[in-house]
Amino acid sequence: MMMMEGVALKFPPLKLFNPNFPTSPATTVTPSLARFALRSFSSSSSSSSCSASLPVSATAGKEADSALGTLSLGHLTRPDFPILHQEVNGSKLVYLDNAATSQKPHQVLKALQSYYAGYNSNVHRGIHYLSAKATDQYELARKKVADFINAEESQEIVFTRNATEAINLVAYSWGISNLKPGDEVLLTVAEHHSAIVPWQLVAQRTGAVLRFVDLDENEVPEVEKLRESISRKTKLVVVHHVSNVLASFLPIKHIARWVHDVGGKILVDACQSVPHIVVDVQELDADFLVASSHKMCGPTGIGFLYAKSDILSAMPPFLGGGEMISDVFLDHSTYADPPSRFEAGTPAIGEAIGLGAAIDYLQGIGMQKIHDYETELANYLYESLSTIPNVRIYGPRPSEKVKRAALCSFNVEDVHPTDLATLLDQQHGVAIRSGHHCAQPLHRYLGVNASARASLHFYNTKDDVDDFINALSETVSFLNSFK
């Protein structure tokens, strides 16, 4: 049992599937026990409100301590994610589609329930108790986001519907106001559609030119070519931090310095980095950075834009309506200061509060610990997948100097990725993704129409990878039997 805002919450024991666990193939691990072990496992978790609120008996503590040598971070955190403990099509669910969306821990689900059941109200425009509490929690969530990415102040965080809307906000507010005919926006061929299409639309309206950097021999965007492509014409560089297809990292701090040297700015798509690694916007010196809640264990329907305060203050409104105004007259209006200027209408209040709870959860574990564990998983996934005959994995090979994110996009010779994904789901309960992953230009560059993708998060384990590889091997053999 745990306490949340004076309400006792009972979580049933959950089955943890781990054939290597020292007691039995399906060991019962209560969330309290796992949380206690994780608290001992993580030096940073003492600051986590979710872990500190879980009383654990001395007996349970000894049991947790004895299990620490066996339990990975994935095993320790899985009990917090109820969706993972089910069967799909008659098999234990193996969820490996985290680059598309992450699962949500109890703490986030309870935060949403607490808001809607206890203090649901509109924010900023009411003086009664419920509105005041909702406003406090909404703005607290903004501060949590700012602290999480080390923004200088909360006012540099704008809540948006998702990262796509955040990029569009920059495109239509900053872009249309600042780009002129002949100005250049520099991207790579590995960008997500949400980072390409808005700038195509803005370029059509402003006369700006989009330029793209190709991949090098390791299937990573060619960083030196990107550097050489930056000139006085370059007004904006739009790049991912981590590729959702190639699993590669870009040196954002260096790119930011290069573009700042010519008076330009940088927009970072951090959707695949913020949930997995330590991201410090001041260290990166990013002008704009976007991310989505649903990929970082938070609710869908909300994301955020970070922008330096001086840039944000100079940007005109993106959407008009209530909340974003200072005064409205019949012939004109004046506008609120950021971030309210860019949050027209009733915001996603519950979703923001849920995002705040997700950040509490991630910080309770520690982002460096998550990154270290996922690096181990990434290498294990890559090496395990490499054992499948005729497999082609996209992106760089991991090494001491080259780190990959914990995902692999791949194809198996003469097998369509959608056939793989379908049979893995229907016959084995393994959830991966197939398609172009919102990166059609990249797939065309690689010479394929689509790929399969397995992507991990900190609640995954090497057991999940083993289950995936065994299922994939059986599926490939089954499909090849028809040739």
Short mmCIF file of C-alpha atoms in Angstrom, two decimals:
data_model
loop_
_atom_site.label_atom_id
_atom_site.label_comp_id
_atom_site.label_asym_id
_atom_site.label_seq_id
_atom_site.Cartn_x
_atom_site.Cartn_y
_atom_site.Cartn_z
CA MET A 1 0.00 0.00 0.00
CA MET A 2 1.20 3.51 -0.73
CA MET A 3 -0.16 6.93 0.22
CA MET A 4 -0.85 9.63 -2.33
CA GLU A 5 -2.23 12.94 -1.11
CA GLY A 6 -3.93 11.30 1.82
CA VAL A 7 -5.51 8.48 -0.21
CA ALA A 8 -4.42 4.89 0.32
CA LEU A 9 -3.73 3.13 -3.00
CA LYS A 10 -3.54 -0.65 -3.12
CA PHE A 11 -1.55 -2.28 -5.87
CA PRO A 12 -1.96 -6.04 -6.37
CA PRO A 13 1.15 -8.19 -6.70
CA LEU A 14 2.29 -8.43 -10.31
CA LYS A 15 3.92 -11.35 -12.07
CA LEU A 16 7.45 -10.70 -13.22
CA PHE A 17 8.51 -13.07 -15.98
CA ASN A 18 12.20 -13.74 -15.52
CA PRO A 19 13.53 -17.29 -16.01
CA ASN A 20 16.83 -16.28 -14.40
CA PHE A 21 15.27 -14.92 -11.21
CA PRO A 22 16.56 -16.99 -8.28
CA THR A 23 13.20 -18.26 -6.96
CA SER A 24 10.95 -19.31 -9.84
CA PRO A 25 10.25 -18.59 -13.52
CA ALA A 26 7.35 -16.31 -12.57
CA THR A 27 8.35 -14.47 -9.41
CA THR A 28 5.89 -12.24 -7.62
CA VAL A 29 7.43 -8.81 -7.10
CA THR A 30 5.25 -6.20 -5.45
CA PRO A 31 5.64 -2.57 -6.53
CA SER A 32 6.73 -1.73 -2.99
CA LEU A 33 9.50 -4.33 -3.06
CA ALA A 34 10.69 -3.26 -6.49
CA ARG A 35 10.60 0.37 -5.48
CA PHE A 36 12.60 -0.33 -2.35
CA ALA A 37 15.20 -2.22 -4.36
CA LEU A 38 15.33 0.55 -6.92
CA ARG A 39 15.77 3.13 -4.18
CA SER A 40 18.77 1.20 -2.91
CA PHE A 41 19.95 0.64 -6.48
CA SER A 42 19.79 4.32 -7.43
CA SER A 43 21.77 6.94 -5.57
CA SER A 44 19.48 9.65 -6.89
CA SER A 45 16.16 8.13 -5.93
CA SER A 46 16.16 9.50 -2.40
CA SER A 47 14.76 12.72 -3.86
CA SER A 48 11.85 10.93 -5.51
CA SER A 49 8.51 11.55 -3.89
CA CYS A 50 7.12 8.33 -5.31
CA SER A 51 9.82 6.15 -3.76
CA ALA A 52 9.99 7.98 -0.46
CA SER A 53 6.25 7.49 0.06
CA LEU A 54 6.46 3.70 -0.05
CA PRO A 55 6.92 2.13 3.40
CA VAL A 56 8.66 -1.23 3.18
CA SER A 57 9.10 -3.70 6.01
CA ALA A 58 12.53 -4.74 7.23
CA THR A 59 11.91 -8.26 5.92
CA ALA A 60 11.04 -6.95 2.50
CA GLY A 61 14.11 -4.75 2.61
CA LYS A 62 16.38 -7.74 3.25
CA GLU A 63 14.68 -9.65 0.47
CA ALA A 64 15.23 -6.72 -1.87
CA ASP A 65 18.87 -6.39 -0.90
CA SER A 66 19.49 -10.08 -1.58
CA ALA A 67 17.91 -9.75 -5.02
CA LEU A 68 19.86 -6.68 -6.11
CA GLY A 69 22.61 -8.75 -7.65
CA THR A 70 20.10 -10.37 -10.01
CA LEU A 71 17.52 -7.69 -10.78
CA SER A 72 18.23 -5.29 -13.61
CA LEU A 73 16.74 -1.81 -13.79
CA GLY A 74 14.15 -3.26 -16.14
CA HIS A 75 13.11 -5.93 -13.65
CA LEU A 76 12.99 -3.39 -10.83
CA THR A 77 10.69 -0.98 -12.64
CA ARG A 78 8.38 -3.35 -14.55
CA PRO A 79 5.96 -3.78 -11.61
CA ASP A 80 5.09 -0.08 -11.90
CA PHE A 81 3.70 -0.58 -15.44
CA PRO A 82 0.41 -2.50 -15.29
CA ILE A 83 0.03 -2.79 -19.07
CA LEU A 84 3.15 -4.95 -19.34
CA HIS A 85 1.64 -7.73 -17.23
CA GLN A 86 -0.80 -9.28 -19.66
CA GLU A 87 -1.06 -11.84 -22.42
CA VAL A 88 -1.57 -10.87 -26.05
CA ASN A 89 -2.82 -13.46 -28.51
CA GLY A 90 -2.09 -16.18 -25.98
CA SER A 91 1.50 -15.11 -25.28
CA LYS A 92 3.18 -12.92 -22.69
CA LEU A 93 3.29 -9.36 -24.01
CA VAL A 94 6.75 -8.23 -25.09
CA TYR A 95 6.45 -4.52 -25.78
CA LEU A 96 9.24 -3.25 -28.05
CA ASP A 97 7.59 -0.21 -29.65
CA ASN A 98 8.84 2.45 -27.28
CA ALA A 99 10.13 4.80 -29.98
CA ALA A 100 6.49 5.21 -31.02
CA THR A 101 5.17 5.64 -27.48
CA SER A 102 6.14 4.62 -23.98
CA GLN A 103 4.02 2.93 -21.35
CA LYS A 104 2.78 4.70 -18.23
CA PRO A 105 3.60 3.83 -14.61
CA HIS A 106 1.05 3.69 -11.80
CA GLN A 107 2.27 7.06 -10.55
CA VAL A 108 1.22 8.81 -13.75
CA LEU A 109 -2.13 7.04 -13.92
CA LYS A 110 -2.84 7.98 -10.31
CA ALA A 111 -1.88 11.61 -10.91
CA LEU A 112 -4.42 11.79 -13.75
CA GLN A 113 -7.06 10.14 -11.62
CA SER A 114 -6.31 12.45 -8.72
CA TYR A 115 -6.75 15.55 -10.91
CA TYR A 116 -10.00 14.50 -12.56
CA ALA A 117 -11.50 13.07 -9.37
CA GLY A 118 -10.26 15.69 -6.93
CA TYR A 119 -9.64 19.14 -8.41
CA ASN A 120 -10.68 19.24 -12.08
CA SER A 121 -11.09 22.89 -13.02
CA ASN A 122 -9.94 25.40 -15.59
CA VAL A 123 -6.68 27.17 -14.89
CA HIS A 124 -5.70 30.83 -14.54
CA ARG A 125 -9.23 32.18 -14.78
CA GLY A 126 -10.82 31.25 -11.47
CA ILE A 127 -10.39 32.29 -7.85
CA HIS A 128 -12.13 29.33 -6.26
CA TYR A 129 -10.24 26.51 -4.55
CA LEU A 130 -10.39 23.96 -7.38
CA SER A 131 -9.18 26.44 -9.99
CA ALA A 132 -6.39 27.66 -7.74
CA LYS A 133 -5.18 24.13 -7.06
CA ALA A 134 -5.40 23.15 -10.74
CA THR A 135 -3.44 26.28 -11.67
CA ASP A 136 -0.77 25.56 -9.07
CA GLN A 137 -0.33 21.98 -10.29
CA TYR A 138 -0.32 23.01 -13.95
CA GLU A 139 2.37 25.62 -13.38
CA LEU A 140 4.29 23.23 -11.15
CA ALA A 141 4.39 20.82 -14.09
CA ARG A 142 5.91 23.59 -16.21
CA LYS A 143 8.60 24.11 -13.59
CA LYS A 144 9.29 20.37 -13.50
CA VAL A 145 9.84 20.37 -17.27
CA ALA A 146 12.15 23.37 -17.00
CA ASP A 147 14.17 21.75 -14.23
CA PHE A 148 14.28 18.43 -16.08
CA ILE A 149 16.03 19.93 -19.11
CA ASN A 150 17.81 22.64 -17.07
CA ALA A 151 16.06 25.60 -18.65
CA GLU A 152 17.00 28.90 -17.06
CA GLU A 153 13.40 29.71 -16.14
CA SER A 154 9.92 28.17 -16.34
CA GLN A 155 8.72 30.87 -18.74
CA GLU A 156 10.94 29.32 -21.42
CA ILE A 157 8.62 26.28 -21.52
CA VAL A 158 5.51 26.39 -23.72
CA PHE A 159 3.05 23.52 -23.45
CA THR A 160 1.84 22.32 -26.85
CA ARG A 161 -0.34 19.48 -28.12
CA ASN A 162 2.77 17.48 -29.05
CA ALA A 163 6.26 17.98 -30.45
CA THR A 164 4.82 18.39 -33.95
CA GLU A 165 2.78 21.39 -32.83
CA ALA A 166 5.85 22.77 -31.06
CA ILE A 167 7.83 22.69 -34.33
CA ASN A 168 4.93 24.26 -36.19
CA LEU A 169 4.80 26.99 -33.55
CA VAL A 170 8.41 27.86 -34.28
CA ALA A 171 7.87 27.61 -38.03
CA TYR A 172 4.83 29.86 -38.21
CA SER A 173 5.81 32.34 -35.50
CA TRP A 174 9.58 32.65 -35.70
CA GLY A 175 10.02 31.28 -39.22
CA ILE A 176 7.56 33.44 -41.11
CA SER A 177 8.70 36.52 -39.19
CA ASN A 178 12.42 35.98 -39.79
CA LEU A 179 12.99 34.04 -43.00
CA LYS A 180 13.36 35.87 -46.30
CA PRO A 181 13.94 34.79 -49.93
CA GLY A 182 17.30 33.05 -50.26
CA ASP A 183 17.68 32.32 -46.55
CA GLU A 184 18.59 28.71 -45.85
CA VAL A 185 17.21 26.15 -43.43
CA LEU A 186 19.61 23.23 -43.02
CA LEU A 187 18.37 19.72 -42.16
CA THR A 188 19.49 16.11 -42.62
CA VAL A 189 17.84 13.37 -44.67
CA ALA A 190 17.25 11.49 -41.40
CA GLU A 191 14.73 13.97 -39.97
CA HIS A 192 11.21 13.02 -38.89
CA HIS A 193 8.41 14.28 -41.12
CA SER A 194 7.34 16.67 -38.36
CA ALA A 195 10.71 18.40 -38.68
CA ILE A 196 10.56 18.59 -42.49
CA VAL A 197 7.01 19.36 -43.59
CA PRO A 198 6.46 22.55 -41.54
CA TRP A 199 9.60 24.07 -43.03
CA GLN A 200 8.54 23.08 -46.55
CA LEU A 201 5.30 25.00 -45.99
CA VAL A 202 7.13 28.00 -44.55
CA ALA A 203 9.68 27.95 -47.38
CA GLN A 204 6.84 28.13 -49.91
CA ARG A 205 5.53 31.26 -48.19
CA THR A 206 8.85 33.01 -47.49
CA GLY A 207 11.09 32.00 -50.38
CA ALA A 208 13.56 30.36 -48.02
CA VAL A 209 15.52 27.36 -49.26
CA LEU A 210 15.77 23.96 -47.57
CA ARG A 211 19.10 22.14 -47.80
CA PHE A 212 19.71 18.56 -46.67
CA VAL A 213 22.83 16.73 -45.49
CA ASP A 214 23.24 13.06 -46.48
CA LEU A 215 24.56 10.12 -44.45
CA ASP A 216 28.18 9.03 -44.20
CA GLU A 217 29.51 5.49 -44.72
CA ASN A 218 28.38 4.54 -41.20
CA GLU A 219 24.81 5.60 -41.95
CA VAL A 220 24.98 8.60 -39.67
CA PRO A 221 24.27 12.15 -40.87
CA GLU A 222 27.55 13.48 -42.20
CA VAL A 223 28.51 15.93 -39.48
CA GLU A 224 31.52 17.40 -41.27
CA LYS A 225 29.41 18.02 -44.37
CA LEU A 226 26.81 19.69 -42.16
CA ARG A 227 29.51 21.95 -40.75
CA GLU A 228 30.70 22.86 -44.22
CA SER A 229 27.14 23.60 -45.33
CA ILE A 230 26.62 26.25 -42.65
CA SER A 231 27.11 29.74 -44.05
CA ARG A 232 25.90 33.30 -43.56
CA LYS A 233 22.78 32.24 -45.48
CA THR A 234 21.98 29.64 -42.83
CA LYS A 235 19.31 31.09 -40.57
CA LEU A 236 18.24 27.85 -38.92
CA VAL A 237 19.52 24.31 -38.47
CA VAL A 238 16.80 21.73 -37.73
CA VAL A 239 18.20 18.41 -36.48
CA HIS A 240 17.31 15.43 -34.34
CA HIS A 241 19.26 14.69 -31.20
CA VAL A 242 18.75 10.91 -31.58
CA SER A 243 17.49 9.31 -34.79
CA ASN A 244 14.27 7.31 -34.49
CA VAL A 245 15.47 5.02 -37.31
CA LEU A 246 19.28 4.95 -37.21
CA ALA A 247 19.66 5.05 -33.40
CA SER A 248 22.51 7.53 -33.91
CA PHE A 249 23.37 10.62 -31.86
CA LEU A 250 24.28 14.05 -33.22
CA PRO A 251 26.76 16.40 -31.48
CA ILE A 252 24.23 19.15 -30.78
CA LYS A 253 26.57 21.33 -28.75
CA HIS A 254 29.06 21.53 -31.63
CA ILE A 255 26.36 22.12 -34.24
CA ALA A 256 24.89 24.91 -32.11
CA ARG A 257 28.28 26.62 -31.89
CA TRP A 258 28.79 26.40 -35.66
CA VAL A 259 25.43 27.92 -36.50
CA HIS A 260 25.70 30.59 -33.80
CA ASP A 261 29.04 31.65 -35.28
CA VAL A 262 27.22 32.76 -38.44
CA GLY A 263 24.29 34.33 -36.60
CA GLY A 264 21.85 31.47 -37.12
CA LYS A 265 19.79 29.40 -34.73
CA ILE A 266 19.23 25.72 -34.01
CA LEU A 267 16.04 23.74 -33.38
CA VAL A 268 16.55 20.34 -31.77
CA ASP A 269 14.07 17.49 -32.12
CA ALA A 270 14.67 15.80 -28.77
CA CYS A 271 11.75 13.35 -28.82
CA GLN A 272 14.11 10.36 -28.78
CA SER A 273 16.64 11.82 -26.35
CA VAL A 274 14.75 13.55 -23.52
CA PRO A 275 13.17 10.25 -22.33
CA HIS A 276 16.46 8.36 -22.37
CA ILE A 277 19.46 10.54 -21.57
CA VAL A 278 20.42 13.62 -19.58
CA VAL A 279 19.45 16.67 -21.66
CA ASP A 280 20.71 20.08 -20.59
CA VAL A 281 19.53 22.87 -22.89
CA GLN A 282 22.01 25.36 -21.43
CA GLU A 283 24.90 22.97 -21.97
CA LEU A 284 23.70 22.25 -25.52
CA ASP A 285 23.06 25.98 -26.12
CA ALA A 286 19.90 25.11 -28.07
CA ASP A 287 17.72 27.99 -29.21
CA PHE A 288 14.67 25.75 -29.60
CA LEU A 289 14.09 22.21 -28.34
CA VAL A 290 10.94 20.11 -28.58
CA ALA A 291 9.79 16.85 -27.00
CA SER A 292 6.60 14.85 -26.41
CA SER A 293 5.18 13.63 -23.11
CA HIS A 294 3.97 10.29 -24.41
CA LYS A 295 7.48 9.10 -25.20
CA MET A 296 8.68 9.87 -21.66
CA CYS A 297 6.12 7.82 -19.70
CA GLY A 298 3.62 10.68 -19.64
CA PRO A 299 0.16 11.08 -21.17
CA THR A 300 -0.57 11.60 -24.85
CA GLY A 301 -1.89 14.96 -26.03
CA ILE A 302 0.85 17.19 -24.64
CA GLY A 303 4.39 18.15 -25.55
CA PHE A 304 6.55 21.17 -24.98
CA LEU A 305 8.67 23.76 -26.68
CA TYR A 306 11.74 25.15 -25.00
CA ALA A 307 12.98 28.45 -26.40
CA LYS A 308 15.45 30.98 -25.06
CA SER A 309 13.53 33.75 -23.33
CA ASP A 310 14.75 36.60 -25.55
CA ILE A 311 13.77 34.70 -28.69
CA LEU A 312 10.38 33.70 -27.28
CA SER A 313 9.59 37.25 -26.17
CA ALA A 314 10.15 38.55 -29.72
CA MET A 315 7.92 35.95 -31.38
CA PRO A 316 4.33 36.85 -32.42
CA PRO A 317 1.38 34.66 -31.41
CA PHE A 318 0.81 31.33 -33.16
CA LEU A 319 -2.88 30.87 -32.33
CA GLY A 320 -5.42 33.49 -31.28
CA GLY A 321 -8.09 33.19 -28.61
CA GLY A 322 -8.56 33.28 -24.89
CA GLU A 323 -5.67 33.06 -22.42
CA MET A 324 -3.06 34.40 -24.87
CA ILE A 325 -4.29 38.01 -24.71
CA SER A 326 -3.61 41.00 -22.53
CA ASP A 327 -6.50 43.20 -23.75
CA VAL A 328 -9.02 42.75 -26.56
CA PHE A 329 -10.68 45.66 -28.35
CA LEU A 330 -12.96 45.58 -31.37
CA ASP A 331 -10.23 46.76 -33.73
CA HIS A 332 -7.12 45.20 -32.19
CA SER A 333 -5.71 43.12 -29.34
CA THR A 334 -2.61 43.12 -27.22
CA TYR A 335 -0.94 39.90 -26.18
CA ALA A 336 0.25 38.26 -23.01
CA ASP A 337 3.89 37.60 -22.25
CA PRO A 338 5.27 34.12 -22.98
CA PRO A 339 4.47 31.38 -22.33
CA SER A 340 0.77 32.37 -22.14
CA ARG A 341 1.06 34.12 -25.51
CA PHE A 342 1.46 30.71 -27.14
CA GLU A 343 -1.11 28.75 -25.12
CA ALA A 344 -4.43 29.92 -26.55
CA GLY A 345 -7.59 28.40 -25.07
CA THR A 346 -7.99 25.85 -22.33
CA PRO A 347 -4.77 23.83 -22.15
CA ALA A 348 -4.29 20.11 -21.57
CA ILE A 349 -4.34 20.51 -17.79
CA GLY A 350 -4.57 16.89 -16.72
CA GLU A 351 -2.00 15.89 -19.29
CA ALA A 352 0.45 18.52 -18.02
CA ILE A 353 0.01 17.27 -14.47
CA GLY A 354 0.53 13.71 -15.70
CA LEU A 355 3.71 14.81 -17.48
CA GLY A 356 4.91 16.32 -14.22
CA ALA A 357 4.31 12.99 -12.48
CA ALA A 358 6.24 11.20 -15.24
CA ILE A 359 9.18 13.54 -14.73
CA ASP A 360 9.08 12.86 -10.98
CA TYR A 361 9.22 9.16 -11.78
CA LEU A 362 12.13 9.45 -14.23
CA GLN A 363 14.11 11.68 -11.90
CA GLY A 364 13.47 9.25 -9.06
CA ILE A 365 15.35 6.63 -11.06
CA GLY A 366 17.96 9.02 -12.44
CA MET A 367 18.45 9.82 -16.12
CA GLN A 368 22.12 8.85 -16.13
CA LYS A 369 21.20 5.47 -14.67
CA ILE A 370 18.54 5.06 -17.35
CA HIS A 371 21.03 5.97 -20.06
CA ASP A 372 23.70 3.59 -18.76
CA TYR A 373 21.25 0.70 -18.57
CA GLU A 374 19.78 1.42 -22.00
CA THR A 375 23.25 1.56 -23.53
CA GLU A 376 23.78 -1.98 -22.27
CA LEU A 377 20.40 -3.00 -23.70
CA ALA A 378 21.20 -1.28 -27.00
CA ASN A 379 24.39 -3.28 -27.47
CA TYR A 380 22.64 -6.51 -26.48
CA LEU A 381 19.81 -5.87 -28.92
CA TYR A 382 22.18 -5.06 -31.79
CA GLU A 383 24.43 -8.07 -31.24
CA SER A 384 21.47 -10.43 -30.74
CA LEU A 385 19.68 -9.19 -33.85
CA SER A 386 22.91 -9.54 -35.86
CA THR A 387 22.71 -13.33 -35.36
CA ILE A 388 19.59 -13.57 -37.53
CA PRO A 389 20.56 -14.74 -41.03
CA ASN A 390 20.23 -12.17 -43.82
CA VAL A 391 19.32 -9.34 -41.48
CA ARG A 392 20.21 -5.75 -42.36
CA ILE A 393 20.36 -3.34 -39.41
CA TYR A 394 20.38 0.37 -40.25
CA GLY A 395 22.64 2.87 -38.57
CA PRO A 396 26.11 2.62 -37.03
CA ARG A 397 27.61 -0.45 -35.44
CA PRO A 398 28.11 0.12 -31.71
CA SER A 399 31.67 0.35 -30.40
CA GLU A 400 33.66 1.96 -27.62
CA LYS A 401 33.43 5.29 -29.44
CA VAL A 402 30.05 4.89 -31.16
CA LYS A 403 26.96 4.67 -28.99
CA ARG A 404 23.56 3.64 -30.25
CA ALA A 405 20.17 4.36 -28.77
CA ALA A 406 18.23 1.29 -27.63
CA LEU A 407 16.49 0.64 -30.94
CA CYS A 408 17.16 -1.20 -34.17
CA SER A 409 15.47 -0.61 -37.51
CA PHE A 410 16.08 -3.58 -39.76
CA ASN A 411 15.00 -5.71 -42.69
CA VAL A 412 15.35 -9.41 -43.37
CA GLU A 413 16.13 -10.31 -46.97
CA ASP A 414 13.04 -11.17 -49.04
CA VAL A 415 10.69 -10.70 -46.06
CA HIS A 416 8.35 -7.73 -45.83
CA PRO A 417 8.64 -5.94 -42.47
CA THR A 418 4.87 -5.79 -42.07
CA ASP A 419 4.68 -9.58 -42.40
CA LEU A 420 7.29 -9.85 -39.66
CA ALA A 421 5.47 -7.44 -37.36
CA THR A 422 2.11 -9.10 -37.96
CA LEU A 423 3.28 -12.63 -37.19
CA LEU A 424 5.40 -11.54 -34.23
CA ASP A 425 2.27 -10.02 -32.72
CA GLN A 426 -0.23 -12.72 -33.62
CA GLN A 427 1.94 -15.75 -32.92
CA HIS A 428 4.26 -14.53 -30.16
CA GLY A 429 2.80 -11.43 -28.47
CA VAL A 430 5.82 -9.34 -29.51
CA ALA A 431 4.98 -5.72 -30.36
CA ILE A 432 7.33 -4.01 -32.81
CA ARG A 433 6.65 -1.42 -35.51
CA SER A 434 6.84 -1.69 -39.28
CA GLY A 435 6.64 1.02 -41.92
CA HIS A 436 8.61 4.16 -42.72
CA HIS A 437 8.52 5.50 -39.13
CA CYS A 438 7.61 9.00 -40.40
CA ALA A 439 10.95 9.07 -42.22
CA GLN A 440 10.20 8.41 -45.89
CA PRO A 441 13.11 10.49 -47.26
CA LEU A 442 15.52 8.49 -45.11
CA HIS A 443 14.09 5.16 -46.25
CA ARG A 444 14.35 6.25 -49.88
CA TYR A 445 17.96 7.21 -49.25
CA LEU A 446 18.56 3.74 -47.79
CA GLY A 447 16.91 2.17 -50.84
CA VAL A 448 13.92 0.63 -49.08
CA ASN A 449 10.25 1.50 -48.69
CA ALA A 450 9.93 0.38 -45.08
CA SER A 451 11.67 -1.33 -42.20
CA ALA A 452 10.85 -3.14 -38.98
CA ARG A 453 11.85 -1.50 -35.71
CA ALA A 454 12.33 -2.85 -32.21
CA SER A 455 12.80 -0.12 -29.60
CA LEU A 456 13.44 -0.46 -25.87
CA HIS A 457 12.98 1.57 -22.72
CA PHE A 458 14.35 1.20 -19.21
CA TYR A 459 11.53 -1.17 -18.18
CA ASN A 460 12.59 -3.66 -20.84
CA THR A 461 15.02 -6.46 -20.07
CA LYS A 462 17.43 -8.76 -21.87
CA ASP A 463 14.73 -11.40 -21.43
CA ASP A 464 12.51 -9.27 -23.67
CA VAL A 465 15.28 -9.15 -26.26
CA ASP A 466 15.74 -12.92 -26.06
CA ASP A 467 12.00 -13.48 -26.50
CA PHE A 468 12.01 -11.16 -29.49
CA ILE A 469 15.00 -12.83 -31.16
CA ASN A 470 13.59 -16.32 -30.62
CA ALA A 471 10.21 -15.24 -32.02
CA LEU A 472 11.86 -13.47 -34.94
CA SER A 473 13.93 -16.53 -35.79
CA GLU A 474 10.84 -18.73 -35.79
CA THR A 475 8.91 -16.19 -37.85
CA VAL A 476 11.65 -15.86 -40.48
CA SER A 477 11.93 -19.65 -40.75
CA PHE A 478 8.17 -19.93 -41.12
CA LEU A 479 8.02 -17.31 -43.88
CA ASN A 480 11.02 -18.78 -45.68
CA SER A 481 9.32 -22.19 -45.71
CA PHE A 482 6.94 -20.89 -48.37
CA LYS A 483 9.72 -20.08 -50.83
#
